GROMACS .gro file of C-alpha atoms in nm:
model
  496
    1UNK     CA    1   5.131  -0.596   3.099
    2UNK     CA    2   4.844  -0.476   3.302
    3UNK     CA    3   4.781  -0.711   3.581
    4UNK     CA    4   4.475  -0.700   3.817
    5UNK     CA    5   4.340  -0.944   4.059
    6UNK     CA    6   3.965  -0.920   4.034
    7UNK     CA    7   3.876  -1.276   3.961
    8UNK     CA    8   3.613  -1.299   4.177
    9UNK     CA    9   3.409  -0.967   3.993
   10UNK     CA   10   3.499  -1.105   3.647
   11UNK     CA   11   3.389  -1.514   3.729
   12UNK     CA   12   3.095  -1.329   3.873
   13UNK     CA   13   3.046  -1.157   3.542
   14UNK     CA   14   3.074  -1.489   3.349
   15UNK     CA   15   2.831  -1.693   3.562
   16UNK     CA   16   2.622  -1.399   3.527
   17UNK     CA   17   2.603  -1.490   3.139
   18UNK     CA   18   2.504  -1.864   3.246
   19UNK     CA   19   2.220  -1.794   3.437
   20UNK     CA   20   1.890  -1.591   3.465
   21UNK     CA   21   1.854  -1.331   3.722
   22UNK     CA   22   1.755  -1.439   4.079
   23UNK     CA   23   1.499  -1.168   4.132
   24UNK     CA   24   1.305  -1.312   3.821
   25UNK     CA   25   1.315  -1.674   3.958
   26UNK     CA   26   1.160  -1.492   4.307
   27UNK     CA   27   0.886  -1.319   4.085
   28UNK     CA   28   0.786  -1.660   3.955
   29UNK     CA   29   0.657  -1.803   4.261
   30UNK     CA   30   0.417  -1.452   4.344
   31UNK     CA   31   0.251  -1.382   4.014
   32UNK     CA   32  -0.103  -1.402   3.964
   33UNK     CA   33  -0.316  -1.627   3.744
   34UNK     CA   34  -0.422  -1.593   3.431
   35UNK     CA   35  -0.675  -1.699   3.208
   36UNK     CA   36  -0.745  -1.611   2.824
   37UNK     CA   37  -0.933  -1.775   2.499
   38UNK     CA   38  -0.708  -2.010   2.359
   39UNK     CA   39  -0.898  -2.051   2.060
   40UNK     CA   40  -1.019  -1.772   1.748
   41UNK     CA   41  -1.284  -1.597   1.868
   42UNK     CA   42  -1.669  -1.626   1.714
   43UNK     CA   43  -1.920  -1.865   1.678
   44UNK     CA   44  -1.785  -2.244   1.646
   45UNK     CA   45  -1.845  -2.590   1.810
   46UNK     CA   46  -1.622  -2.534   2.065
   47UNK     CA   47  -1.382  -2.241   2.259
   48UNK     CA   48  -1.092  -2.350   2.470
   49UNK     CA   49  -1.007  -2.085   2.803
   50UNK     CA   50  -0.653  -2.149   2.944
   51UNK     CA   51  -0.611  -2.053   3.293
   52UNK     CA   52  -0.264  -2.095   3.467
   53UNK     CA   53  -0.100  -2.005   3.800
   54UNK     CA   54  -0.098  -2.050   4.156
   55UNK     CA   55  -0.485  -2.005   4.171
   56UNK     CA   56  -0.588  -2.260   3.971
   57UNK     CA   57  -0.733  -2.529   4.247
   58UNK     CA   58  -0.974  -2.240   4.370
   59UNK     CA   59  -1.106  -2.134   4.019
   60UNK     CA   60  -1.145  -2.549   3.927
   61UNK     CA   61  -1.334  -2.576   4.320
   62UNK     CA   62  -1.506  -2.290   4.229
   63UNK     CA   63  -1.627  -2.280   3.831
   64UNK     CA   64  -1.613  -2.662   3.780
   65UNK     CA   65  -1.859  -2.900   3.900
   66UNK     CA   66  -1.810  -3.278   3.754
   67UNK     CA   67  -2.059  -3.489   3.620
   68UNK     CA   68  -2.165  -3.806   3.825
   69UNK     CA   69  -2.163  -3.835   4.235
   70UNK     CA   70  -1.927  -3.996   4.443
   71UNK     CA   71  -1.603  -3.925   4.647
   72UNK     CA   72  -1.384  -3.877   4.341
   73UNK     CA   73  -1.598  -3.636   4.145
   74UNK     CA   74  -1.428  -3.318   4.264
   75UNK     CA   75  -1.038  -3.446   4.226
   76UNK     CA   76  -0.853  -3.306   3.958
   77UNK     CA   77  -0.642  -3.573   3.772
   78UNK     CA   78  -0.379  -3.461   3.543
   79UNK     CA   79  -0.439  -3.488   3.172
   80UNK     CA   80  -0.787  -3.665   3.191
   81UNK     CA   81  -1.044  -3.471   3.005
   82UNK     CA   82  -1.340  -3.499   3.229
   83UNK     CA   83  -1.743  -3.437   3.151
   84UNK     CA   84  -1.907  -3.143   3.354
   85UNK     CA   85  -2.056  -2.792   3.427
   86UNK     CA   86  -1.909  -2.460   3.422
   87UNK     CA   87  -2.066  -2.237   3.719
   88UNK     CA   88  -2.066  -1.882   3.722
   89UNK     CA   89  -1.826  -1.772   4.021
   90UNK     CA   90  -2.081  -1.510   4.162
   91UNK     CA   91  -2.386  -1.716   4.224
   92UNK     CA   92  -2.325  -2.046   4.087
   93UNK     CA   93  -2.549  -2.071   3.783
   94UNK     CA   94  -2.469  -2.333   3.527
   95UNK     CA   95  -2.309  -2.135   3.229
   96UNK     CA   96  -2.245  -2.403   2.996
   97UNK     CA   97  -2.207  -2.830   2.981
   98UNK     CA   98  -1.860  -2.855   2.825
   99UNK     CA   99  -1.522  -3.045   2.946
  100UNK     CA  100  -1.249  -2.967   3.167
  101UNK     CA  101  -0.878  -3.087   3.187
  102UNK     CA  102  -0.641  -3.030   3.480
  103UNK     CA  103  -0.213  -3.036   3.404
  104UNK     CA  104  -0.060  -3.030   3.698
  105UNK     CA  105   0.277  -2.857   3.741
  106UNK     CA  106   0.536  -2.874   3.606
  107UNK     CA  107   0.392  -3.104   3.333
  108UNK     CA  108   0.227  -2.854   3.178
  109UNK     CA  109   0.295  -2.531   2.875
  110UNK     CA  110   0.389  -2.283   3.156
  111UNK     CA  111   0.497  -2.561   3.399
  112UNK     CA  112   0.256  -2.400   3.626
  113UNK     CA  113  -0.090  -2.560   3.714
  114UNK     CA  114  -0.282  -2.521   3.431
  115UNK     CA  115  -0.652  -2.585   3.314
  116UNK     CA  116  -0.840  -2.614   3.003
  117UNK     CA  117  -1.183  -2.559   2.997
  118UNK     CA  118  -1.383  -2.657   2.676
  119UNK     CA  119  -1.703  -2.501   2.640
  120UNK     CA  120  -1.966  -2.377   2.337
  121UNK     CA  121  -1.825  -2.109   2.126
  122UNK     CA  122  -2.126  -1.872   2.204
  123UNK     CA  123  -2.023  -1.538   2.269
  124UNK     CA  124  -2.288  -1.534   2.539
  125UNK     CA  125  -2.147  -1.836   2.672
  126UNK     CA  126  -1.770  -1.691   2.680
  127UNK     CA  127  -1.846  -1.313   2.797
  128UNK     CA  128  -2.005  -1.500   3.147
  129UNK     CA  129  -1.752  -1.706   3.187
  130UNK     CA  130  -1.444  -1.451   3.150
  131UNK     CA  131  -1.626  -1.216   3.384
  132UNK     CA  132  -1.669  -1.510   3.640
  133UNK     CA  133  -1.296  -1.600   3.612
  134UNK     CA  134  -1.205  -1.203   3.651
  135UNK     CA  135  -1.437  -1.207   3.982
  136UNK     CA  136  -1.200  -1.448   4.169
  137UNK     CA  137  -0.910  -1.319   4.354
  138UNK     CA  138  -0.578  -1.330   4.233
  139UNK     CA  139  -0.704  -1.385   3.889
  140UNK     CA  140  -0.626  -1.175   3.576
  141UNK     CA  141  -0.675  -1.176   3.213
  142UNK     CA  142  -0.339  -1.293   3.016
  143UNK     CA  143  -0.148  -1.027   2.812
  144UNK     CA  144  -0.033  -1.113   2.441
  145UNK     CA  145   0.181  -1.395   2.444
  146UNK     CA  146   0.220  -1.405   2.826
  147UNK     CA  147   0.154  -1.813   2.877
  148UNK     CA  148   0.419  -1.849   2.643
  149UNK     CA  149   0.641  -1.611   2.782
  150UNK     CA  150   0.576  -1.798   3.135
  151UNK     CA  151   0.712  -2.110   2.964
  152UNK     CA  152   0.995  -1.936   2.877
  153UNK     CA  153   1.074  -1.772   3.172
  154UNK     CA  154   1.035  -2.126   3.355
  155UNK     CA  155   1.293  -2.258   3.150
  156UNK     CA  156   1.089  -2.465   2.918
  157UNK     CA  157   1.193  -2.296   2.613
  158UNK     CA  158   1.420  -2.042   2.521
  159UNK     CA  159   1.344  -1.736   2.286
  160UNK     CA  160   1.411  -1.887   1.947
  161UNK     CA  161   1.163  -2.149   2.046
  162UNK     CA  162   0.916  -1.902   2.147
  163UNK     CA  163   0.980  -1.713   1.787
  164UNK     CA  164   0.960  -2.074   1.592
  165UNK     CA  165   0.617  -2.117   1.777
  166UNK     CA  166   0.474  -1.791   1.693
  167UNK     CA  167   0.595  -1.872   1.352
  168UNK     CA  168   0.425  -2.239   1.383
  169UNK     CA  169   0.143  -2.038   1.464
  170UNK     CA  170   0.090  -1.804   1.165
  171UNK     CA  171   0.239  -2.055   0.911
  172UNK     CA  172   0.008  -2.032   0.579
  173UNK     CA  173   0.247  -2.280   0.373
  174UNK     CA  174   0.432  -2.604   0.435
  175UNK     CA  175   0.764  -2.508   0.403
  176UNK     CA  176   0.677  -2.240   0.651
  177UNK     CA  177   0.543  -2.494   0.856
  178UNK     CA  178   0.825  -2.730   0.829
  179UNK     CA  179   1.077  -2.449   0.921
  180UNK     CA  180   0.891  -2.341   1.201
  181UNK     CA  181   0.891  -2.694   1.365
  182UNK     CA  182   1.256  -2.711   1.322
  183UNK     CA  183   1.294  -2.399   1.540
  184UNK     CA  184   1.051  -2.558   1.793
  185UNK     CA  185   1.237  -2.853   1.846
  186UNK     CA  186   1.535  -2.617   1.953
  187UNK     CA  187   1.802  -2.661   1.684
  188UNK     CA  188   1.843  -2.316   1.662
  189UNK     CA  189   1.895  -2.307   2.019
  190UNK     CA  190   2.143  -2.572   2.040
  191UNK     CA  191   2.342  -2.385   1.766
  192UNK     CA  192   2.352  -2.059   1.933
  193UNK     CA  193   2.450  -2.211   2.291
  194UNK     CA  194   2.720  -2.371   2.128
  195UNK     CA  195   2.844  -2.053   1.959
  196UNK     CA  196   2.804  -1.884   2.300
  197UNK     CA  197   2.989  -2.158   2.479
  198UNK     CA  198   3.243  -2.111   2.274
  199UNK     CA  199   3.276  -1.728   2.357
  200UNK     CA  200   3.289  -1.815   2.760
  201UNK     CA  201   3.572  -2.112   2.686
  202UNK     CA  202   3.770  -1.842   2.530
  203UNK     CA  203   3.686  -1.563   2.767
  204UNK     CA  204   3.773  -1.788   3.068
  205UNK     CA  205   4.114  -1.853   2.934
  206UNK     CA  206   4.186  -1.486   2.889
  207UNK     CA  207   4.022  -1.427   3.253
  208UNK     CA  208   4.299  -1.675   3.361
  209UNK     CA  209   4.573  -1.522   3.178
  210UNK     CA  210   4.500  -1.188   3.347
  211UNK     CA  211   4.503  -1.290   3.724
  212UNK     CA  212   4.743  -1.646   3.698
  213UNK     CA  213   4.950  -1.598   3.398
  214UNK     CA  214   5.303  -1.515   3.504
  215UNK     CA  215   5.577  -1.699   3.189
  216UNK     CA  216   5.598  -1.578   2.866
  217UNK     CA  217   5.527  -1.934   2.737
  218UNK     CA  218   5.230  -1.968   2.951
  219UNK     CA  219   5.092  -1.629   2.818
  220UNK     CA  220   5.171  -1.699   2.426
  221UNK     CA  221   5.022  -2.045   2.493
  222UNK     CA  222   4.695  -1.920   2.649
  223UNK     CA  223   4.654  -1.644   2.415
  224UNK     CA  224   4.695  -1.831   2.111
  225UNK     CA  225   4.450  -2.086   2.243
  226UNK     CA  226   4.181  -1.816   2.266
  227UNK     CA  227   4.260  -1.651   1.953
  228UNK     CA  228   4.241  -2.027   1.755
  229UNK     CA  229   3.908  -2.055   1.943
  230UNK     CA  230   3.777  -1.723   1.858
  231UNK     CA  231   3.911  -1.713   1.517
  232UNK     CA  232   3.708  -2.028   1.463
  233UNK     CA  233   3.394  -1.894   1.622
  234UNK     CA  234   3.385  -1.562   1.409
  235UNK     CA  235   3.445  -1.797   1.085
  236UNK     CA  236   3.116  -2.025   1.200
  237UNK     CA  237   2.946  -1.716   1.268
  238UNK     CA  238   3.024  -1.544   0.933
  239UNK     CA  239   2.924  -1.851   0.753
  240UNK     CA  240   2.594  -1.863   0.932
  241UNK     CA  241   2.533  -1.512   0.862
  242UNK     CA  242   2.630  -1.514   0.436
  243UNK     CA  243   2.330  -1.510   0.212
  244UNK     CA  244   2.334  -1.874   0.164
  245UNK     CA  245   2.217  -1.915   0.460
  246UNK     CA  246   1.941  -1.689   0.512
  247UNK     CA  247   1.651  -1.858   0.633
  248UNK     CA  248   1.433  -1.532   0.660
  249UNK     CA  249   1.273  -1.641   0.328
  250UNK     CA  250   1.125  -1.963   0.514
  251UNK     CA  251   0.918  -1.786   0.743
  252UNK     CA  252   0.841  -1.466   0.622
  253UNK     CA  253   0.837  -1.578   0.228
  254UNK     CA  254   1.047  -1.514  -0.070
  255UNK     CA  255   0.966  -1.193  -0.303
  256UNK     CA  256   0.908  -1.271  -0.670
  257UNK     CA  257   0.899  -0.939  -0.865
  258UNK     CA  258   0.727  -0.900  -1.226
  259UNK     CA  259   0.894  -0.617  -1.427
  260UNK     CA  260   0.945  -0.526  -1.780
  261UNK     CA  261   0.840  -0.264  -2.057
  262UNK     CA  262   0.472  -0.158  -2.056
  263UNK     CA  263   0.146  -0.363  -2.178
  264UNK     CA  264   0.377  -0.624  -2.173
  265UNK     CA  265   0.167  -0.861  -1.958
  266UNK     CA  266   0.304  -0.828  -1.628
  267UNK     CA  267  -0.043  -0.732  -1.451
  268UNK     CA  268  -0.214  -1.045  -1.643
  269UNK     CA  269   0.049  -1.244  -1.530
  270UNK     CA  270  -0.036  -1.149  -1.174
  271UNK     CA  271  -0.393  -1.230  -1.212
  272UNK     CA  272  -0.284  -1.555  -1.335
  273UNK     CA  273  -0.102  -1.658  -1.074
  274UNK     CA  274  -0.357  -1.506  -0.831
  275UNK     CA  275  -0.627  -1.683  -0.973
  276UNK     CA  276  -0.824  -1.325  -0.966
  277UNK     CA  277  -0.847  -0.970  -1.056
  278UNK     CA  278  -0.554  -0.847  -0.791
  279UNK     CA  279  -0.427  -0.594  -1.093
  280UNK     CA  280  -0.610  -0.354  -1.335
  281UNK     CA  281  -0.553  -0.459  -1.644
  282UNK     CA  282  -0.629  -0.231  -1.968
  283UNK     CA  283  -0.485  -0.170  -2.314
  284UNK     CA  284  -0.341   0.201  -2.180
  285UNK     CA  285   0.062   0.194  -2.129
  286UNK     CA  286   0.097   0.254  -1.774
  287UNK     CA  287  -0.198   0.154  -1.628
  288UNK     CA  288   0.013   0.038  -1.333
  289UNK     CA  289   0.191   0.346  -1.141
  290UNK     CA  290   0.308   0.158  -0.805
  291UNK     CA  291   0.388  -0.176  -0.682
  292UNK     CA  292   0.136  -0.414  -0.624
  293UNK     CA  293   0.188  -0.695  -0.388
  294UNK     CA  294  -0.005  -1.026  -0.350
  295UNK     CA  295   0.057  -1.321  -0.136
  296UNK     CA  296   0.076  -1.646  -0.295
  297UNK     CA  297   0.141  -2.038  -0.238
  298UNK     CA  298   0.338  -2.195  -0.484
  299UNK     CA  299   0.441  -2.529  -0.406
  300UNK     CA  300   0.448  -2.497  -0.059
  301UNK     CA  301   0.649  -2.192  -0.035
  302UNK     CA  302   0.501  -1.836   0.055
  303UNK     CA  303   0.570  -1.565  -0.223
  304UNK     CA  304   0.500  -1.207  -0.230
  305UNK     CA  305   0.446  -1.153  -0.595
  306UNK     CA  306   0.478  -0.777  -0.661
  307UNK     CA  307   0.369  -0.667  -1.019
  308UNK     CA  308   0.540  -0.344  -1.109
  309UNK     CA  309   0.513  -0.033  -1.334
  310UNK     CA  310   0.627  -0.067  -1.701
  311UNK     CA  311   0.980   0.046  -1.710
  312UNK     CA  312   1.028   0.333  -1.960
  313UNK     CA  313   1.152   0.682  -2.004
  314UNK     CA  314   0.850   0.937  -1.891
  315UNK     CA  315   0.794   1.292  -1.812
  316UNK     CA  316   0.484   1.192  -1.642
  317UNK     CA  317   0.595   1.272  -1.225
  318UNK     CA  318   0.369   0.999  -1.128
  319UNK     CA  319   0.465   0.715  -1.347
  320UNK     CA  320   0.822   0.830  -1.317
  321UNK     CA  321   0.804   0.754  -0.948
  322UNK     CA  322   0.669   0.411  -1.008
  323UNK     CA  323   0.947   0.368  -1.263
  324UNK     CA  324   1.200   0.415  -0.996
  325UNK     CA  325   0.993   0.204  -0.733
  326UNK     CA  326   0.997  -0.067  -1.022
  327UNK     CA  327   1.369  -0.055  -1.047
  328UNK     CA  328   1.440  -0.084  -0.652
  329UNK     CA  329   1.183  -0.367  -0.630
  330UNK     CA  330   1.347  -0.546  -0.898
  331UNK     CA  331   1.728  -0.498  -0.723
  332UNK     CA  332   1.568  -0.632  -0.368
  333UNK     CA  333   1.400  -0.930  -0.526
  334UNK     CA  334   1.457  -1.265  -0.406
  335UNK     CA  335   1.329  -1.401  -0.791
  336UNK     CA  336   1.288  -1.184  -1.074
  337UNK     CA  337   1.048  -1.234  -1.375
  338UNK     CA  338   1.087  -1.021  -1.681
  339UNK     CA  339   0.789  -1.017  -1.914
  340UNK     CA  340   0.875  -0.937  -2.258
  341UNK     CA  341   0.596  -0.903  -2.559
  342UNK     CA  342   0.761  -1.099  -2.836
  343UNK     CA  343   0.610  -0.903  -3.125
  344UNK     CA  344   0.764  -0.594  -2.974
  345UNK     CA  345   1.068  -0.793  -2.949
  346UNK     CA  346   1.052  -0.844  -3.302
  347UNK     CA  347   0.944  -0.488  -3.435
  348UNK     CA  348   1.248  -0.374  -3.216
  349UNK     CA  349   1.503  -0.609  -3.377
  350UNK     CA  350   1.588  -0.808  -3.050
  351UNK     CA  351   1.690  -0.494  -2.867
  352UNK     CA  352   1.584  -0.498  -2.550
  353UNK     CA  353   1.567  -0.149  -2.388
  354UNK     CA  354   1.841  -0.050  -2.153
  355UNK     CA  355   1.594   0.039  -1.893
  356UNK     CA  356   1.512  -0.308  -1.873
  357UNK     CA  357   1.801  -0.519  -1.958
  358UNK     CA  358   2.026  -0.370  -1.687
  359UNK     CA  359   1.802  -0.586  -1.438
  360UNK     CA  360   1.799  -0.906  -1.649
  361UNK     CA  361   2.080  -1.154  -1.555
  362UNK     CA  362   2.128  -1.536  -1.571
  363UNK     CA  363   1.923  -1.559  -1.259
  364UNK     CA  364   1.644  -1.401  -1.388
  365UNK     CA  365   1.308  -1.594  -1.527
  366UNK     CA  366   1.238  -1.411  -1.904
  367UNK     CA  367   0.878  -1.499  -2.025
  368UNK     CA  368   0.828  -1.417  -2.416
  369UNK     CA  369   0.422  -1.307  -2.414
  370UNK     CA  370   0.193  -1.266  -2.678
  371UNK     CA  371   0.297  -1.555  -2.880
  372UNK     CA  372  -0.024  -1.638  -3.038
  373UNK     CA  373   0.021  -1.264  -3.208
  374UNK     CA  374   0.326  -1.402  -3.408
  375UNK     CA  375   0.387  -1.668  -3.716
  376UNK     CA  376   0.417  -1.979  -3.559
  377UNK     CA  377   0.659  -2.084  -3.856
  378UNK     CA  378   0.896  -1.842  -3.781
  379UNK     CA  379   0.833  -1.904  -3.364
  380UNK     CA  380   1.135  -2.111  -3.298
  381UNK     CA  381   1.344  -1.881  -3.513
  382UNK     CA  382   1.238  -1.595  -3.325
  383UNK     CA  383   1.286  -1.764  -2.983
  384UNK     CA  384   1.668  -1.834  -3.076
  385UNK     CA  385   1.726  -1.462  -3.154
  386UNK     CA  386   1.568  -1.369  -2.809
  387UNK     CA  387   1.813  -1.584  -2.638
  388UNK     CA  388   2.092  -1.381  -2.805
  389UNK     CA  389   1.939  -1.063  -2.669
  390UNK     CA  390   1.934  -1.211  -2.303
  391UNK     CA  391   2.251  -1.300  -2.110
  392UNK     CA  392   2.345  -1.657  -2.144
  393UNK     CA  393   2.160  -1.894  -1.944
  394UNK     CA  394   1.886  -1.688  -1.887
  395UNK     CA  395   1.546  -1.941  -1.829
  396UNK     CA  396   1.306  -1.853  -2.117
  397UNK     CA  397   0.944  -1.906  -2.148
  398UNK     CA  398   0.726  -1.876  -2.485
  399UNK     CA  399   0.388  -1.773  -2.322
  400UNK     CA  400   0.063  -1.656  -2.431
  401UNK     CA  401  -0.130  -1.556  -2.125
  402UNK     CA  402  -0.446  -1.408  -2.275
  403UNK     CA  403  -0.450  -1.797  -2.489
  404UNK     CA  404  -0.312  -1.981  -2.211
  405UNK     CA  405  -0.039  -2.105  -2.444
  406UNK     CA  406   0.207  -2.246  -2.161
  407UNK     CA  407   0.071  -2.108  -1.864
  408UNK     CA  408   0.043  -2.436  -1.698
  409UNK     CA  409   0.418  -2.520  -1.798
  410UNK     CA  410   0.521  -2.175  -1.640
  411UNK     CA  411   0.353  -2.224  -1.305
  412UNK     CA  412   0.495  -2.588  -1.241
  413UNK     CA  413   0.838  -2.427  -1.399
  414UNK     CA  414   0.787  -2.168  -1.165
  415UNK     CA  415   0.796  -2.394  -0.855
  416UNK     CA  416   1.079  -2.576  -0.984
  417UNK     CA  417   1.288  -2.285  -0.976
  418UNK     CA  418   1.210  -2.166  -0.676
  419UNK     CA  419   1.250  -2.507  -0.470
  420UNK     CA  420   1.603  -2.569  -0.703
  421UNK     CA  421   1.701  -2.196  -0.577
  422UNK     CA  422   1.573  -2.211  -0.230
  423UNK     CA  423   1.540  -2.533  -0.086
  424UNK     CA  424   1.729  -2.652   0.161
  425UNK     CA  425   1.738  -3.030   0.288
  426UNK     CA  426   1.971  -3.018   0.567
  427UNK     CA  427   1.895  -2.997   0.947
  428UNK     CA  428   2.128  -2.714   1.000
  429UNK     CA  429   1.947  -2.423   1.106
  430UNK     CA  430   1.903  -2.111   0.939
  431UNK     CA  431   1.892  -1.729   1.081
  432UNK     CA  432   1.483  -1.677   1.051
  433UNK     CA  433   1.477  -1.379   1.201
  434UNK     CA  434   1.636  -1.005   1.156
  435UNK     CA  435   1.696  -0.999   1.536
  436UNK     CA  436   1.917  -1.290   1.537
  437UNK     CA  437   2.105  -1.160   1.226
  438UNK     CA  438   2.148  -0.806   1.416
  439UNK     CA  439   2.273  -0.982   1.729
  440UNK     CA  440   2.505  -1.232   1.543
  441UNK     CA  441   2.658  -0.900   1.370
  442UNK     CA  442   2.714  -0.736   1.653
  443UNK     CA  443   2.901  -1.050   1.775
  444UNK     CA  444   3.127  -1.054   1.489
  445UNK     CA  445   3.240  -0.669   1.551
  446UNK     CA  446   3.328  -0.772   1.920
  447UNK     CA  447   3.519  -1.093   1.787
  448UNK     CA  448   3.664  -0.838   1.519
  449UNK     CA  449   3.757  -0.605   1.785
  450UNK     CA  450   3.930  -0.920   1.994
  451UNK     CA  451   4.140  -1.038   1.715
  452UNK     CA  452   4.245  -0.678   1.668
  453UNK     CA  453   4.434  -0.685   1.989
  454UNK     CA  454   4.767  -0.841   2.113
  455UNK     CA  455   4.819  -0.989   2.417
  456UNK     CA  456   4.955  -0.654   2.609
  457UNK     CA  457   4.591  -0.567   2.545
  458UNK     CA  458   4.469  -0.886   2.735
  459UNK     CA  459   4.236  -0.670   2.974
  460UNK     CA  460   4.049  -0.511   2.677
  461UNK     CA  461   4.057  -0.819   2.491
  462UNK     CA  462   3.855  -0.977   2.762
  463UNK     CA  463   3.639  -0.731   2.785
  464UNK     CA  464   3.546  -0.776   2.385
  465UNK     CA  465   3.480  -1.138   2.469
  466UNK     CA  466   3.241  -1.052   2.717
  467UNK     CA  467   3.061  -0.851   2.520
  468UNK     CA  468   3.044  -1.089   2.214
  469UNK     CA  469   2.891  -1.358   2.508
  470UNK     CA  470   2.657  -1.109   2.587
  471UNK     CA  471   2.509  -1.092   2.253
  472UNK     CA  472   2.484  -1.419   2.180
  473UNK     CA  473   2.274  -1.467   2.509
  474UNK     CA  474   2.022  -1.227   2.389
  475UNK     CA  475   1.963  -1.434   2.085
  476UNK     CA  476   1.829  -1.694   2.330
  477UNK     CA  477   1.717  -1.489   2.584
  478UNK     CA  478   1.960  -1.644   2.830
  479UNK     CA  479   1.988  -1.317   2.970
  480UNK     CA  480   1.739  -1.088   3.014
  481UNK     CA  481   1.661  -0.771   2.816
  482UNK     CA  482   1.346  -0.640   2.886
  483UNK     CA  483   1.288  -0.445   2.547
  484UNK     CA  484   1.391  -0.747   2.344
  485UNK     CA  485   1.107  -0.979   2.551
  486UNK     CA  486   0.874  -0.728   2.495
  487UNK     CA  487   0.894  -0.711   2.129
  488UNK     CA  488   0.878  -1.046   2.066
  489UNK     CA  489   0.602  -1.184   2.310
  490UNK     CA  490   0.380  -0.900   2.194
  491UNK     CA  491   0.338  -1.019   1.872
  492UNK     CA  492   0.150  -1.324   1.972
  493UNK     CA  493  -0.205  -1.388   2.035
  494UNK     CA  494  -0.345  -1.353   2.395
  495UNK     CA  495  -0.403  -1.732   2.426
  496UNK     CA  496  -0.087  -1.814   2.382
   0.00000   0.00000   0.00000
């Protein structure tokens, strides 16, 4: 077995995985003060301008004039909102009457000294205030997400919490809000740090085996211990990566694809769900030729509803492309809804065309539309025949989109289907971003490479574990990868 005496190098390498770079820490003390509008631009009652950094005291002294008299009027009190006048730093002119609050480091969002200026949300007031701030030495406008990046760099939050905060800001539905809050609270951070710690403990065991393992019994005992730990970690990550643990639907929303033959009522269904004319509806078959997407809130869920081209053979080049895209959309859907015309189904002897039937499964919701166009006395019998034509257990709703029969029940039913299939009451954090999934998949590859090696390849095995630990560190941002950080924070608004 190959031995080496480079313990110091490997211990230093492990330590590098547990701390941020000292170079970054030194840079924190010398960076400029930043400012930005923290509220949406436009006319409103109040706008908030956030200022953070080492020159906050100078900013306060120059542009904040507290109302009232006495020795204490210029004192900055932590977390106390005061009435004041905001002044132009260039000539001392009063720009606006407003409010100001000071947060003393480290008890602020960025962990730096921070002030927030509350003024009227007027284009003229804000333009003059921003110009005044930029005139002060050491002060500049913030870049996208820079306040949050400073909070991350100071260790107040990790990268998963920063992403969850962005998800919270962008949330449109109750489900998105709830899952974003779980991320902000740090539940994903705790899980990923535990995974990383397991990788580092296994690495430490293997490193010790390289340098200090002498006897055969010691070698086999330590090696088996490391393999057991890695096997358990691998199973944990594999479970976290499983389809049942896919959490992207909670943040990005789930996809609902409407499909079926031409003129069955697919576009009419989309319009009903959207409560507006989102799709063109005509009696002409093949009106819809591409996939049309509308984002809706269904029972607190963000649902991207896709209307697709009618599935049928066609010699028309454009329609054929639309049919192909429709099939691809159905295959990639979280929830597929098949709309069939009950009169057409009756006329065809309850035979579902192959182009449609191949996409219908027990997970498909089948809507039998146009029940108002059939004999009510035979409706029950025809519904039974329709059930036999579809896979056993396929949910079926008889409806009339035009007349409104069954539409309120359908809306409630879709909400229940979504809750039943995708709802998760547990506190276990799920994968909510593709970036996390990519790093975890890379970690699995390194763990599999380790498990494929024997004790005689212990040096190579240690290297595989080192790579695995680095990948897990990238999830939380514990080690710095500039392109990853830039990709995350550029998605923020400037004032956050």
